Amino acid sequence: MAKADKDAAIAELKNEFESSNGAVLTEYRGLTVAQVQELRGNLGETARFRVVKNTLTKRAANEAGVDEQFGELLEGPSAIAFVRGDVVEAAKGLRDFAKANPMLVIKGGFIDGQSMDAKQITQLADLESREVLLAKLADAMKGSMANAAALFNALPTQAAQLAEALRAKREESGETAEAPAADAPAVDASDADDASAAEAPAAEASAE
């Protein structure tokens, strides 16, 4: 391969590393071209499966700053699934294909910047996908909103029942409100001043 072609291939792989959510390194020894195409179809939009040259990939990984995630895994016939969508869906696709086609060996890689070995990637495949989690969250939110609506609808009835219970409790305790006596004369302030003035000379006369 000419140097210009190598540089172009390295730049393309570097861009794949930098623009992907993750990369899963596999060994595809023994897989047919038809099987590789089938795997690509199974991964769909979640990952791009590429057969790579180890020497060029090592240089691209080094330039992209992800060489530590691969370490010594770049040996033998290598292919990388560059994850572009749901990482769980991509891991499921690789795991399920590897179960049906043991020639595909998951070796490790990185997801969202975190190094992962083959076992961890398989465990990732056992998680629920983003779509499933979003659906469950939507169901939970619907349930919460229904509960809130039922609570709001019940508030007026509960308030009326509480008011009635308080009224009954006060009657049992004799805490009824007493109205002012109807025949108690109202006292005008000016009358009170006149009465005080009239009583003052009488008090002085008795004192003499």
Backbone as a printed PyTorch tensor [residue, N CA C, xyz], in Angstrom:
tensor([[[  0.8480,  -1.2010,   0.0000],
         [  0.0000,   0.0000,   0.0000],
         [  0.8780,   1.2440,   0.0000]],

        [[  0.5830,   2.1550,  -0.8820],
         [  1.3590,   3.3860,  -0.9800],
         [  1.1880,   4.2210,   0.2860]],

        [[  2.2050,   5.0570,   0.5720],
         [  2.1800,   5.8730,   1.7930],
         [  0.9510,   6.7740,   1.8280]],

        [[  0.6090,   7.3540,   0.7130],
         [ -0.5530,   8.2410,   0.6790],
         [ -1.8260,   7.4770,   1.0310]],

        [[ -1.9290,   6.2430,   0.5420],
         [ -3.0990,   5.4220,   0.8540],
         [ -3.1180,   5.0450,   2.3370]],

        [[ -1.9340,   4.7430,   2.8740],
         [ -1.8440,   4.4170,   4.3070],
         [ -2.2600,   5.6140,   5.1610]],

        [[ -1.7560,   6.7850,   4.8000],
         [ -2.1000,   7.9910,   5.5690],
         [ -3.6030,   8.2670,   5.5090]],

        [[ -4.1960,   8.0440,   4.3510],
         [ -5.6350,   8.2660,   4.2060],
         [ -6.4120,   7.2610,   5.0420]],

        [[ -5.9640,   5.9960,   5.0590],
         [ -6.6390,   4.9500,   5.8380],
         [ -6.5260,   5.2430,   7.3290]],

        [[ -5.3420,   5.7060,   7.7510],
         [ -5.1400,   6.0370,   9.1680],
         [ -6.0310,   7.2150,   9.5680]],

        [[ -6.0920,   8.2240,   8.7270],
         [ -6.9300,   9.3940,   9.0230],
         [ -8.4000,   8.9960,   9.1030]],

        [[ -8.8280,   8.0830,   8.2390],
         [-10.2230,   7.6450,   8.2530],
         [-10.5400,   6.8630,   9.5290]],

        [[ -9.6120,   5.9780,   9.9320],
         [ -9.8140,   5.2170,  11.1690],
         [ -9.7830,   6.1320,  12.3930]],

        [[ -8.8870,   7.1070,  12.3770],
         [ -8.8340,   8.0690,  13.4850],
         [-10.1660,   8.7860,  13.6290]],

        [[-10.7310,   9.1960,  12.5020],
         [-12.0300,   9.8660,  12.5330],
         [-13.1150,   8.9360,  13.0670]],

        [[-13.0450,   7.6570,  12.7260],
         [-14.0150,   6.6780,  13.2420],
         [-13.9280,   6.5990,  14.7660]],

        [[-12.7040,   6.5420,  15.2840],
         [-12.5270,   6.4730,  16.7370],
         [-13.0770,   7.7280,  17.4140]],

        [[-12.7730,   8.8830,  16.8480],
         [-13.1340,  10.1430,  17.4910],
         [-14.6190,  10.4620,  17.3890]],

        [[-15.2710,   9.9620,  16.3690],
         [-16.6860,  10.2980,  16.1630],
         [-17.6440,   9.2180,  16.6600]],

        [[-17.1150,   8.1570,  17.2510],
         [-17.9540,   7.0420,  17.7060],
         [-18.1600,   7.0840,  19.2080]],

        [[-19.2830,   6.5180,  19.6650],
         [-19.5290,   6.3860,  21.1100],
         [-18.6060,   5.3510,  21.7290]],

        [[-18.1310,   4.4400,  20.9050],
         [-17.2610,   3.3850,  21.3950],
         [-16.7850,   2.5260,  20.2360]],

        [[-15.9130,   1.5930,  20.5320],
         [-15.3910,   0.6860,  19.5170],
         [-15.1600,  -0.6730,  20.1600]],

        [[-15.6710,  -1.7040,  19.5210],
         [-15.5200,  -3.0730,  20.0340],
         [-14.6670,  -3.8500,  19.0450]],

        [[-13.5330,  -4.3350,  19.5390],
         [-12.6030,  -5.0800,  18.6990],
         [-12.9830,  -6.5560,  18.6840]],

        [[-12.9940,  -7.1370,  17.4990],
         [-13.3330,  -8.5630,  17.3480],
         [-12.3010,  -9.2450,  16.4580]],

        [[-12.2790, -10.5590,  16.5740],
         [-11.5190, -11.3810,  15.6360],
         [-12.5310, -12.1610,  14.8140]],

        [[-12.3950, -12.0790,  13.5110],
         [-13.4040, -12.6770,  12.6400],
         [-12.8540, -13.8690,  11.8530]],

        [[-11.7680, -14.4560,  12.3050],
         [-11.1320, -15.5500,  11.5940],
         [-12.1470, -16.6560,  11.2760]],

        [[-12.2600, -17.0180,  10.0260],
         [-13.1500, -18.1070,   9.6290],
         [-14.5170, -17.6590,   9.1490]],

        [[-14.8670, -16.4110,   9.3630],
         [-16.1640, -15.9250,   8.8900],
         [-16.1210, -15.7100,   7.3720]],

        [[-17.1960, -16.0310,   6.7300],
         [-17.2900, -15.8000,   5.2930],
         [-17.7060, -14.3580,   5.0260]],

        [[-17.5530, -13.9430,   3.7870],
         [-17.9810, -12.6040,   3.3940],
         [-19.4720, -12.4440,   3.6280]],

        [[-20.2370, -13.4940,   3.3670],
         [-21.6900, -13.4320,   3.5630],
         [-22.0370, -13.2590,   5.0440]],

        [[-21.2860, -13.9300,   5.9100],
         [-21.5450, -13.8030,   7.3510],
         [-21.2000, -12.3980,   7.8480]],

        [[-20.1260, -11.8290,   7.3410],
         [-19.7580, -10.4610,   7.7250],
         [-20.8480,  -9.4860,   7.2840]],

        [[-21.3660,  -9.6980,   6.0840],
         [-22.4500,  -8.8430,   5.5880],
         [-23.7030,  -9.0100,   6.4550]],

        [[-23.9650, -10.2440,   6.8830],
         [-25.1210, -10.4920,   7.7540],
         [-24.9680,  -9.7440,   9.0830]],

        [[-23.7600,  -9.7870,   9.6480],
         [-23.5060,  -9.0780,  10.9040],
         [-23.7090,  -7.5780,  10.7220]],

        [[-23.2230,  -7.0490,   9.6270],
         [-23.4110,  -5.6220,   9.3680],
         [-24.8930,  -5.2710,   9.2820]],

        [[-25.6490,  -6.1570,   8.6380],
         [-27.0860,  -5.9250,   8.5500],
         [-27.7620,  -5.9980,   9.9010]],

        [[-27.3090,  -6.9200,  10.7670],
         [-27.9020,  -7.0560,  12.1030],
         [-27.6070,  -5.8360,  12.9730]],

        [[-26.4270,  -5.2710,  12.8170],
         [-26.0670,  -4.0960,  13.6210],
         [-26.8350,  -2.8580,  13.1730]],

        [[-27.1800,  -2.8010,  11.8940],
         [-27.9620,  -1.6830,  11.3970],
         [-27.2810,  -0.3500,  11.6410]],

        [[-28.0590,   0.5950,  12.2070],
         [-27.5570,   1.9500,  12.4370],
         [-26.7920,   2.0890,  13.7430]],

        [[-26.7820,   1.0300,  14.5580],
         [-26.1480,   1.1520,  15.8740],
         [-24.6290,   1.0940,  15.8110]],

        [[-24.0780,   0.4410,  14.7900],
         [-22.6250,   0.3220,  14.7000],
         [-22.2050,   0.0610,  13.2620]],

        [[-20.9920,   0.4640,  12.9610],
         [-20.4040,   0.2140,  11.6460],
         [-19.2890,  -0.8120,  11.8340]],

        [[-19.4160,  -1.9580,  11.1880],
         [-18.4640,  -3.0590,  11.3430],
         [-17.4450,  -2.9930,  10.2120]],

        [[-16.1640,  -2.8220,  10.5920],
         [-15.1170,  -2.6490,   9.5900],
         [-13.9830,  -3.6280,   9.8250]],

        [[-13.5600,  -4.3020,   8.7680],
         [-12.3490,  -5.1130,   8.7990],
         [-11.1630,  -4.1570,   8.6810]],

        [[-10.1800,  -4.3180,   9.5830],
         [ -9.0730,  -3.3610,   9.6420],
         [ -7.7280,  -4.0720,   9.6260]],

        [[ -6.6940,  -3.3040,   9.2710],
         [ -5.3160,  -3.7790,   9.3510],
         [ -4.7380,  -3.3490,  10.6950]],

        [[ -4.1180,  -4.2910,  11.3930],
         [ -3.6600,  -4.0110,  12.7530],
         [ -2.6440,  -2.8760,  12.8180]],

        [[ -1.6980,  -2.8470,  11.9160],
         [ -0.6520,  -1.8240,  11.9780],
         [ -1.2380,  -0.4230,  11.7920]],

        [[ -2.1430,  -0.2940,  10.8350],
         [ -2.7610,   1.0070,  10.5910],
         [ -3.6900,   1.3960,  11.7450]],

        [[ -4.3810,   0.4010,  12.2960],
         [ -5.3130,   0.6700,  13.3910],
         [ -4.5710,   1.1140,  14.6400]],

        [[ -3.4000,   0.5130,  14.8890],
         [ -2.6040,   0.9190,  16.0430],
         [ -2.1850,   2.3800,  15.9230]],

        [[ -1.7840,   2.7820,  14.7510],
         [ -1.3840,   4.1750,  14.5480],
         [ -2.5770,   5.1130,  14.6880]],

        [[ -3.7110,   4.7230,  14.1300],
         [ -4.9090,   5.5550,  14.2230],
         [ -5.3820,   5.6620,  15.6720]],

        [[ -5.3420,   4.5490,  16.4000],
         [ -5.7550,   4.5530,  17.8060],
         [ -4.8300,   5.4200,  18.6410]],

        [[ -3.5490,   5.3780,  18.3050],
         [ -2.5850,   6.2050,  19.0210],
         [ -2.8500,   7.6810,  18.7600]],

        [[ -3.1050,   8.0390,  17.5100],
         [ -3.3660,   9.4400,  17.1680],
         [ -4.6910,   9.9260,  17.7620]],

        [[ -5.6580,   9.0080,  17.9190],
         [ -6.9590,   9.3770,  18.4960],
         [ -6.9300,   9.3290,  20.0240]],

        [[ -5.8260,   8.8520,  20.5940],
         [ -5.6970,   8.7990,  22.0460],
         [ -6.4450,   7.6650,  22.7070]],

        [[ -6.6990,   6.5790,  21.9720],
         [ -7.4410,   5.4460,  22.5410],
         [ -6.6310,   4.1570,  22.4640]],

        [[ -5.3210,   4.2900,  22.2550],
         [ -4.4990,   3.0890,  22.1010],
         [ -4.4470,   2.2540,  23.3700]],

        [[ -4.5780,   2.8940,  24.5520],
         [ -4.5270,   2.1430,  25.8000],
         [ -5.7270,   1.2220,  25.9500]],

        [[ -6.8610,   1.5950,  25.3590],
         [ -8.0660,   0.7740,  25.4670],
         [ -7.9150,  -0.5470,  24.7130]],

        [[ -7.0550,  -0.5570,  23.6980],
         [ -6.8950,  -1.7680,  22.9090],
         [ -5.6830,  -2.5860,  23.3480]],

        [[ -4.6420,  -1.8940,  23.7780],
         [ -3.4730,  -2.5810,  24.2740],
         [ -2.9160,  -3.5890,  23.2800]],

        [[ -2.8040,  -4.8160,  23.7400],
         [ -2.2320,  -5.8750,  22.9030],
         [ -3.3050,  -6.6910,  22.1890]],

        [[ -4.5310,  -6.1640,  22.1350],
         [ -5.6300,  -6.9390,  21.5460],
         [ -5.5770,  -6.9800,  20.0200]],

        [[ -4.8410,  -6.0600,  19.4280],
         [ -4.7920,  -5.9970,  17.9670],
         [ -3.8420,  -7.0650,  17.4270]],

        [[ -4.3170,  -8.2890,  17.4370],
         [ -3.5650,  -9.4250,  16.9060],
         [ -4.5170, -10.3050,  16.1250]],

        [[ -4.0140, -10.9020,  15.0730],
         [ -4.8470, -11.7660,  14.2510],
         [ -5.7800, -10.9500,  13.3700]],

        [[ -6.6300, -11.6170,  12.5990],
         [ -7.5820, -10.9160,  11.7220],
         [ -8.5490, -10.0840,  12.5630]],

        [[ -8.5120,  -8.7760,  12.3910],
         [ -9.2750,  -7.8840,  13.2690],
         [-10.3660,  -7.1420,  12.5140]],

        [[-11.4410,  -6.9260,  13.2110],
         [-12.5320,  -6.0880,  12.7140],
         [-13.0750,  -5.3110,  13.9070]],

        [[-13.5000,  -4.0970,  13.6610],
         [-13.9780,  -3.2320,  14.7550],
         [-15.4050,  -2.7930,  14.4640]],

        [[-16.2320,  -2.8940,  15.4920],
         [-17.5890,  -2.3470,  15.4160],
         [-17.5370,  -0.9550,  16.0320]],

        [[-17.5990,   0.0670,  15.1920],
         [-17.6070,   1.4500,  15.6750],
         [-19.0520,   1.8110,  16.0160]],

        [[-19.2990,   2.0260,  17.2900],
         [-20.6620,   2.2290,  17.7820],
         [-21.0800,   3.6740,  17.5440]],

        [[-22.2100,   3.8440,  16.8780],
         [-22.7240,   5.1790,  16.5820],
         [-24.0720,   5.4350,  17.2540]],

        [[-24.7340,   4.3930,  17.7040],
         [-26.0570,   4.5560,  18.3050],
         [-26.0800,   4.0340,  19.7290]],

        [[-27.1180,   3.2860,  20.0520],
         [-27.2940,   2.7190,  21.3850],
         [-26.2180,   1.6630,  21.6240]],

        [[-25.3520,   1.9080,  22.6170],
         [-24.2470,   0.9810,  22.8750],
         [-24.7530,  -0.3830,  23.3340]],

        [[-25.8810,  -0.4000,  24.0450],
         [-26.4370,  -1.6730,  24.5060],
         [-26.9300,  -2.4870,  23.3150]],

        [[-27.6050,  -1.8430,  22.3820],
         [-28.0910,  -2.5400,  21.1910],
         [-26.9340,  -3.0830,  20.3740]],

        [[-25.8600,  -2.2990,  20.2650],
         [-24.6880,  -2.7640,  19.5250],
         [-24.0630,  -3.9790,  20.2070]],

        [[-23.9520,  -3.9280,  21.5310],
         [-23.3900,  -5.0630,  22.2750],
         [-24.2710,  -6.2970,  22.1230]],

        [[-25.5910,  -6.1140,  22.1440],
         [-26.5130,  -7.2420,  21.9470],
         [-26.3270,  -7.8670,  20.5640]],

        [[-26.2140,  -7.0000,  19.5530],
         [-26.0530,  -7.5070,  18.1950],
         [-24.7890,  -8.3330,  18.0420]],

        [[-23.6810,  -7.8560,  18.6150],
         [-22.4230,  -8.5930,  18.5470],
         [-22.4970,  -9.8930,  19.3390]],

        [[-23.0550,  -9.8250,  20.5450],
         [-23.1460, -11.0320,  21.3750],
         [-24.0140, -12.0890,  20.7200]],

        [[-25.1870, -11.6930,  20.2390],
         [-26.1040, -12.6640,  19.6420],
         [-25.5080, -13.2870,  18.3810]],

        [[-24.8080, -12.4760,  17.5910],
         [-24.1930, -13.0230,  16.3890],
         [-23.0670, -13.9840,  16.7620]],

        [[-22.2910, -13.6320,  17.7970],
         [-21.1930, -14.4970,  18.2220],
         [-21.7120, -15.8330,  18.7500]],

        [[-22.8920, -15.8180,  19.3850],
         [-23.4790, -17.0740,  19.8660],
         [-23.8230, -17.9890,  18.6990]],

        [[-24.3730, -17.4010,  17.6480],
         [-24.7620, -18.1990,  16.4820],
         [-23.5710, -18.4960,  15.5760]],

        [[-22.5270, -17.6740,  15.6700],
         [-21.3460, -17.8390,  14.8140],
         [-20.0920, -17.7360,  15.6820]],

        [[-19.6890, -18.8310,  16.3100],
         [-18.5730, -18.8040,  17.2680],
         [-17.2520, -18.3270,  16.6780]],

        [[-17.1670, -18.2500,  15.3540],
         [-15.9340, -17.7580,  14.7540],
         [-15.7010, -16.2820,  15.0730]],

        [[-16.7720, -15.5660,  15.3790],
         [-16.6200, -14.1700,  15.7790],
         [-16.2840, -14.1250,  17.2670]],

        [[-15.1220, -13.5770,  17.5840],
         [-14.6690, -13.5080,  18.9750],
         [-14.6040, -12.0450,  19.4080]],

        [[-15.3550, -11.7010,  20.4400],
         [-15.3120, -10.3430,  21.0000],
         [-14.0880, -10.2660,  21.9190]],

        [[-13.2230,  -9.3050,  21.6710],
         [-11.9570,  -9.2260,  22.4070],
         [-11.9340,  -8.1020,  23.4390]],

        [[-12.6690,  -7.0370,  23.2010],
         [-12.6800,  -5.9080,  24.1260],
         [-12.8090,  -4.6120,  23.3690]],

        [[-12.5840,  -3.5120,  24.0630],
         [-12.6800,  -2.2100,  23.4130],
         [-12.9720,  -1.1210,  24.4120]],

        [[-13.6980,  -0.1140,  23.9810],
         [-14.0830,   0.9540,  24.9030],
         [-15.4770,   1.4460,  24.5390]],

        [[-16.2190,   1.8440,  25.5550],
         [-17.5590,   2.3930,  25.4040],
         [-17.6270,   3.6850,  26.2080]],

        [[-17.9880,   4.7750,  25.5520],
         [-18.0750,   6.0850,  26.2120],
         [-16.8040,   6.4120,  26.9870]],

        [[-15.6570,   6.0910,  26.3770],
         [-14.3710,   6.4340,  26.9730],
         [-13.8630,   5.4570,  28.0130]],

        [[-14.6430,   4.4330,  28.3440],
         [-14.2500,   3.4720,  29.3710],
         [-13.7870,   2.1660,  28.7280]],

        [[-12.6040,   1.6940,  29.1310],
         [-12.1080,   0.4180,  28.6260],
         [-12.9930,  -0.7160,  29.1170]],

        [[-13.2600,  -1.6800,  28.2580],
         [-14.0940,  -2.8190,  28.6170],
         [-13.4950,  -4.0790,  28.0010]],

        [[-13.4400,  -5.1540,  28.8030],
         [-12.9850,  -6.4160,  28.2450],
         [-14.1710,  -7.1610,  27.6590]],

        [[-13.9090,  -8.3560,  27.1210],
         [-14.9600,  -9.1150,  26.4460],
         [-16.1150,  -9.4450,  27.3890]],

        [[-15.7960,  -9.7950,  28.6350],
         [-16.8360, -10.1520,  29.6080],
         [-17.7200,  -8.9490,  29.9140]],

        [[-17.1270,  -7.7970,  30.0790],
         [-17.9040,  -6.5900,  30.3910],
         [-18.8070,  -6.1910,  29.2340]],

        [[-18.3270,  -6.3770,  28.0090],
         [-19.1610,  -6.0550,  26.8480],
         [-20.3470,  -7.0140,  26.7730]],

        [[-20.1150,  -8.2860,  27.1070],
         [-21.2130,  -9.2560,  27.1320],
         [-22.2170,  -8.8990,  28.2240]],

        [[-21.7210,  -8.4570,  29.3750],
         [-22.6220,  -8.0340,  30.4540],
         [-23.4110,  -6.7970,  30.0400]],

        [[-22.7740,  -5.9100,  29.2860],
         [-23.4680,  -4.7230,  28.7890],
         [-24.6380,  -5.1280,  27.9040]],

        [[-24.4580,  -6.2040,  27.1570],
         [-25.5180,  -6.6880,  26.2690],
         [-26.7230,  -7.1970,  27.0430]],

        [[-26.5380,  -7.5350,  28.3140],
         [-27.6490,  -8.0340,  29.1310],
         [-28.5030,  -6.9080,  29.6940]],

        [[-28.0460,  -5.6740,  29.5630],
         [-28.8160,  -4.5460,  30.0780],
         [-29.9790,  -4.2300,  29.1510]],

        [[-30.8990,  -3.4250,  29.6440],
         [-32.0280,  -3.0090,  28.8150],
         [-31.5990,  -1.8610,  27.9110]],

        [[-32.1290,  -1.8850,  26.7090],
         [-31.7460,  -0.8760,  25.7280],
         [-32.3190,   0.4870,  26.1080]],

        [[-31.8130,   1.5080,  25.4540],
         [-32.2770,   2.8800,  25.7030],
         [-33.7650,   3.0060,  25.4220]],

        [[-34.2330,   2.3440,  24.3370],
         [-35.6420,   2.4230,  23.9790],
         [-36.5240,   1.8090,  25.0620]],

        [[-36.0780,   0.6700,  25.6120],
         [-36.8510,  -0.0020,  26.6610],
         [-36.8920,   0.8640,  27.9170]],

        [[-35.7410,   1.4420,  28.2740],
         [-35.6930,   2.2850,  29.4650],
         [-36.5710,   3.5210,  29.3020]],

        [[-36.5580,   4.1200,  28.1020],
         [-37.4040,   5.2820,  27.8620],
         [-38.8820,   4.9160,  27.9270]],

        [[-39.2150,   3.7300,  27.4070],
         [-40.6090,   3.2890,  27.4590],
         [-41.0510,   3.0830,  28.9070]],

        [[-40.1760,   2.4890,  29.7090],
         [-40.5130,   2.2800,  31.1200],
         [-40.6480,   3.6130,  31.8490]],

        [[-39.7630,   4.5560,  31.5190],
         [-39.8490,   5.8780,  32.1500],
         [-41.1500,   6.5660,  31.7760]],

        [[-41.5420,   6.4380,  30.4990],
         [-42.7950,   7.0460,  30.0570],
         [-43.9830,   6.4300,  30.7850]],

        [[-43.9680,   5.0950,  30.9610],
         [-45.0530,   4.4290,  31.6890],
         [-45.1070,   4.9040,  33.1340]],

        [[-43.9220,   5.0340,  33.7420],
         [-43.8810,   5.4820,  35.1340],
         [-44.4220,   6.8970,  35.2640]],

        [[-44.0700,   7.7460,  34.3080],
         [-44.5610,   9.1310,  34.3430],
         [-46.0650,   9.1770,  34.1400]],

        [[-46.5850,   8.3290,  33.2580],
         [-48.0260,   8.2810,  33.0570],
         [-48.7250,   7.8450,  34.3330]],

        [[-48.1430,   6.8450,  35.0040],
         [-48.7230,   6.3790,  36.2610],
         [-48.7140,   7.4630,  37.3110]],

        [[-47.6370,   8.2080,  37.4060],
         [-47.5350,   9.2780,  38.3910],
         [-48.5320,  10.3810,  38.0970]],

        [[-48.7020,  10.7190,  36.8340],
         [-49.6530,  11.7710,  36.4640],
         [-51.0870,  11.3360,  36.7660]],

        [[-51.3780,  10.0640,  36.5360],
         [-52.7260,   9.5680,  36.8390],
         [-52.9740,   9.6260,  38.3380]],

        [[-51.9540,   9.2510,  39.1110],
         [-52.1060,   9.3130,  40.5710],
         [-52.2940,  10.7540,  41.0270]],

        [[-51.5380,  11.6660,  40.4050],
         [-51.6740,  13.0720,  40.7800],
         [-53.0590,  13.5970,  40.4210]],

        [[-53.5670,  13.2190,  39.2490],
         [-54.8930,  13.6720,  38.8370],
         [-55.9650,  13.1550,  39.7900]],

        [[-55.8400,  11.8860,  40.1860],
         [-56.8070,  11.3170,  41.1250],
         [-56.7490,  12.0430,  42.4670]],

        [[-55.5350,  12.3960,  42.8700],
         [-55.3810,  13.1140,  44.1380],
         [-56.0280,  14.4910,  44.0630]],

        [[-55.7820,  15.2030,  42.9660],
         [-56.3690,  16.5290,  42.8090],
         [-57.8910,  16.4670,  42.7770]],

        [[-58.4460,  15.4570,  42.1220],
         [-59.9020,  15.3050,  42.0610],
         [-60.4960,  14.9950,  43.4320]],

        [[-59.7330,  14.3280,  44.2780],
         [-60.2330,  13.9360,  45.5890],
         [-60.1260,  15.0510,  46.6180]],

        [[-59.3120,  16.0750,  46.3240],
         [-59.0810,  17.1250,  47.3140],
         [-60.3530,  17.8470,  47.7550]],

        [[-61.2640,  18.2920,  46.8600],
         [-62.4820,  18.9800,  47.3410],
         [-63.3290,  18.1220,  48.2570]],

        [[-63.5070,  16.8530,  47.9180],
         [-64.2910,  15.9500,  48.7590],
         [-63.6370,  15.7670,  50.1150]],

        [[-62.3170,  15.5820,  50.1150],
         [-61.6150,  15.3980,  51.3780],
         [-61.6910,  16.6540,  52.2410]],

        [[-61.6180,  17.8160,  51.6210],
         [-61.7030,  19.0660,  52.3740],
         [-63.0760,  19.2160,  53.0230]],

        [[-64.1440,  18.8640,  52.2890],
         [-65.5020,  18.9480,  52.8400],
         [-65.6730,  17.9750,  53.9950]],

        [[-65.1380,  16.7710,  53.8310],
         [-65.2360,  15.7760,  54.9090],
         [-64.4740,  16.2350,  56.1350]],

        [[-63.3340,  16.8560,  55.9450],
         [-62.5490,  17.3540,  57.0720],
         [-63.2960,  18.4690,  57.7960]],

        [[-63.8930,  19.3850,  57.0530],
         [-64.6430,  20.4740,  57.6770],
         [-65.8110,  19.9380,  58.4880]],

        [[-66.5270,  18.9530,  57.9690],
         [-67.6520,  18.3590,  58.6810],
         [-67.1890,  17.6530,  59.9480]],

        [[-66.0660,  16.9600,  59.8830],
         [-65.5380,  16.2650,  61.0580],
         [-65.1480,  17.2590,  62.1440]],

        [[-64.5420,  18.3770,  61.7440],
         [-64.1650,  19.3970,  62.7230],
         [-65.3950,  20.0140,  63.3750]],

        [[-66.4450,  20.2720,  62.5900],
         [-67.6720,  20.8350,  63.1420],
         [-68.2810,  19.8890,  64.1670]],

        [[-68.3650,  18.6160,  63.8330],
         [-68.9320,  17.6320,  64.7520],
         [-68.1010,  17.5240,  66.0230]],

        [[-66.7770,  17.5970,  65.8820],
         [-65.8920,  17.5040,  67.0450],
         [-66.1080,  18.6850,  67.9760]],

        [[-66.3050,  19.8730,  67.4400],
         [-66.5260,  21.0450,  68.2720],
         [-67.8580,  20.9630,  69.0120]],

        [[-68.8820,  20.4550,  68.3470],
         [-70.1860,  20.3050,  68.9980],
         [-70.0940,  19.3350,  70.1680]],

        [[-69.3480,  18.2390,  69.9890],
         [-69.1910,  17.2680,  71.0740],
         [-68.4560,  17.8850,  72.2470]],

        [[-67.5340,  18.7950,  71.9980],
         [-66.7430,  19.3990,  73.0690],
         [-67.4150,  20.6170,  73.6710]],

        [[-68.6120,  21.0050,  73.1700],
         [-69.3130,  22.1850,  73.6640],
         [-68.6660,  23.4740,  73.2580]],

        [[-67.8550,  23.4480,  72.2150],
         [-67.1580,  24.6360,  71.7770],
         [-67.9650,  25.3730,  70.7240]],

        [[-69.2670,  25.5430,  70.9990],
         [-70.1070,  26.2600,  70.0410],
         [-69.9040,  27.7520,  70.2170]],

        [[-70.0030,  28.5080,  69.2050],
         [-69.8260,  29.9580,  69.2780],
         [-71.0490,  30.5880,  69.9110]],

        [[-70.8700,  31.4950,  70.8930],
         [-71.9730,  32.1510,  71.5850],
         [-72.2440,  33.5060,  70.9430]],

        [[-73.5500,  33.7350,  70.6130],
         [-73.9170,  35.0240,  70.0110],
         [-74.0580,  36.0550,  71.1080]],

        [[-73.8500,  37.3560,  70.8700],
         [-74.0240,  38.4100,  71.8870],
         [-75.4800,  38.4860,  72.3050]],

        [[-75.7380,  38.8360,  73.6110],
         [-77.1210,  38.9190,  74.1200],
         [-77.8760,  39.9760,  73.3390]],

        [[-79.1320,  39.6230,  72.9260],
         [-79.8970,  40.5300,  72.0670],
         [-80.3690,  41.7550,  72.8160]],

        [[-80.6980,  41.6000,  74.1860],
         [-81.2670,  42.7310,  74.9180],
         [-80.2290,  43.5000,  75.7050]],

        [[-78.9680,  43.2590,  75.4710],
         [-77.9520,  44.0420,  76.1690],
         [-77.8150,  45.3700,  75.4670]],

        [[-78.0720,  46.4910,  76.1400],
         [-78.0360,  47.7890,  75.4650],
         [-76.6280,  48.1570,  75.0570]],

        [[-76.5730,  48.7610,  73.9260],
         [-75.2710,  49.2130,  73.4730],
         [-74.9030,  50.4790,  74.2090]],

        [[-73.6820,  50.6530,  74.5790],
         [-73.2130,  51.8130,  75.3290],
         [-72.4950,  52.7380,  74.3900]],

        [[-73.0160,  53.9770,  74.3360],
         [-72.3710,  54.9580,  73.4820],
         [-71.2340,  55.6200,  74.2420]],

        [[-70.1840,  55.9320,  73.5770],
         [-69.0120,  56.5060,  74.2370],
         [-69.3360,  57.8590,  74.8380]],

        [[-70.1800,  58.6580,  74.1630],
         [-70.5230,  59.9890,  74.7020],
         [-71.3540,  59.8640,  75.9550]],

        [[-72.2580,  58.8430,  76.0470],
         [-73.0500,  58.6230,  77.2510],
         [-72.1530,  58.2850,  78.4170]],

        [[-71.1320,  57.5050,  78.1650],
         [-70.2270,  57.1210,  79.2580],
         [-69.4850,  58.3280,  79.7850]],

        [[-69.1110,  59.2620,  78.9040],
         [-68.4120,  60.4630,  79.3640],
         [-69.3230,  61.3440,  80.1980]],

        [[-70.6440,  61.4690,  79.7780],
         [-71.5960,  62.2860,  80.5350],
         [-71.8280,  61.7170,  81.9060]],

        [[-71.9110,  60.3920,  82.0110],
         [-72.1630,  59.7470,  83.3100],
         [-71.0130,  59.9980,  84.2410]],

        [[-69.8070,  59.9530,  83.7410],
         [-68.6400,  60.1790,  84.5940],
         [-68.6220,  61.6140,  85.0960]],

        [[-69.0270,  62.5340,  84.2390],
         [-69.0270,  63.9500,  84.6480],
         [-70.0930,  64.2160,  85.6970]],

        [[-71.2200,  63.5250,  85.6140],
         [-72.3040,  63.7460,  86.5880],
         [-71.9340,  63.1870,  87.9370]],

        [[-71.1600,  62.1020,  87.9280],
         [-70.8470,  61.4810,  89.2110],
         [-69.7350,  62.2240,  89.9340]],

        [[-68.9760,  62.9830,  89.2510],
         [-67.8260,  63.6450,  89.8940],
         [-68.2610,  64.6480,  90.9560]],

        [[-69.2630,  65.6110,  90.7200],
         [-69.6500,  66.5680,  91.7910],
         [-70.2460,  65.8770,  92.9860]],

        [[-70.9920,  64.7740,  92.7700],
         [-71.5990,  64.0580,  93.8920],
         [-70.5320,  63.5020,  94.8040]],

        [[-69.4960,  63.0250,  94.1980],
         [-68.4210,  62.4460,  95.0240],
         [-67.7250,  63.5320,  95.8080]],

        [[-67.5900,  64.7170,  95.2240],
         [-66.9270,  65.7960,  95.9270],
         [-67.8040,  66.2900,  97.0760]],

        [[-69.1670,  66.3290,  96.8770],
         [-70.0720,  66.7820,  97.9020],
         [-70.0600,  65.8640,  99.0890]],

        [[-70.0300,  64.6040,  98.8690],
         [-70.0220,  63.6520,  99.9870],
         [-68.7320,  63.7660, 100.7490]],

        [[-67.6950,  64.1030, 100.0220],
         [-66.3980,  64.2020, 100.6830],
         [-66.3590,  65.4000, 101.5990]],

        [[-67.1320,  66.4870, 101.2840],
         [-67.1850,  67.6620, 102.1730],
         [-68.0260,  67.3540, 103.3740]]])
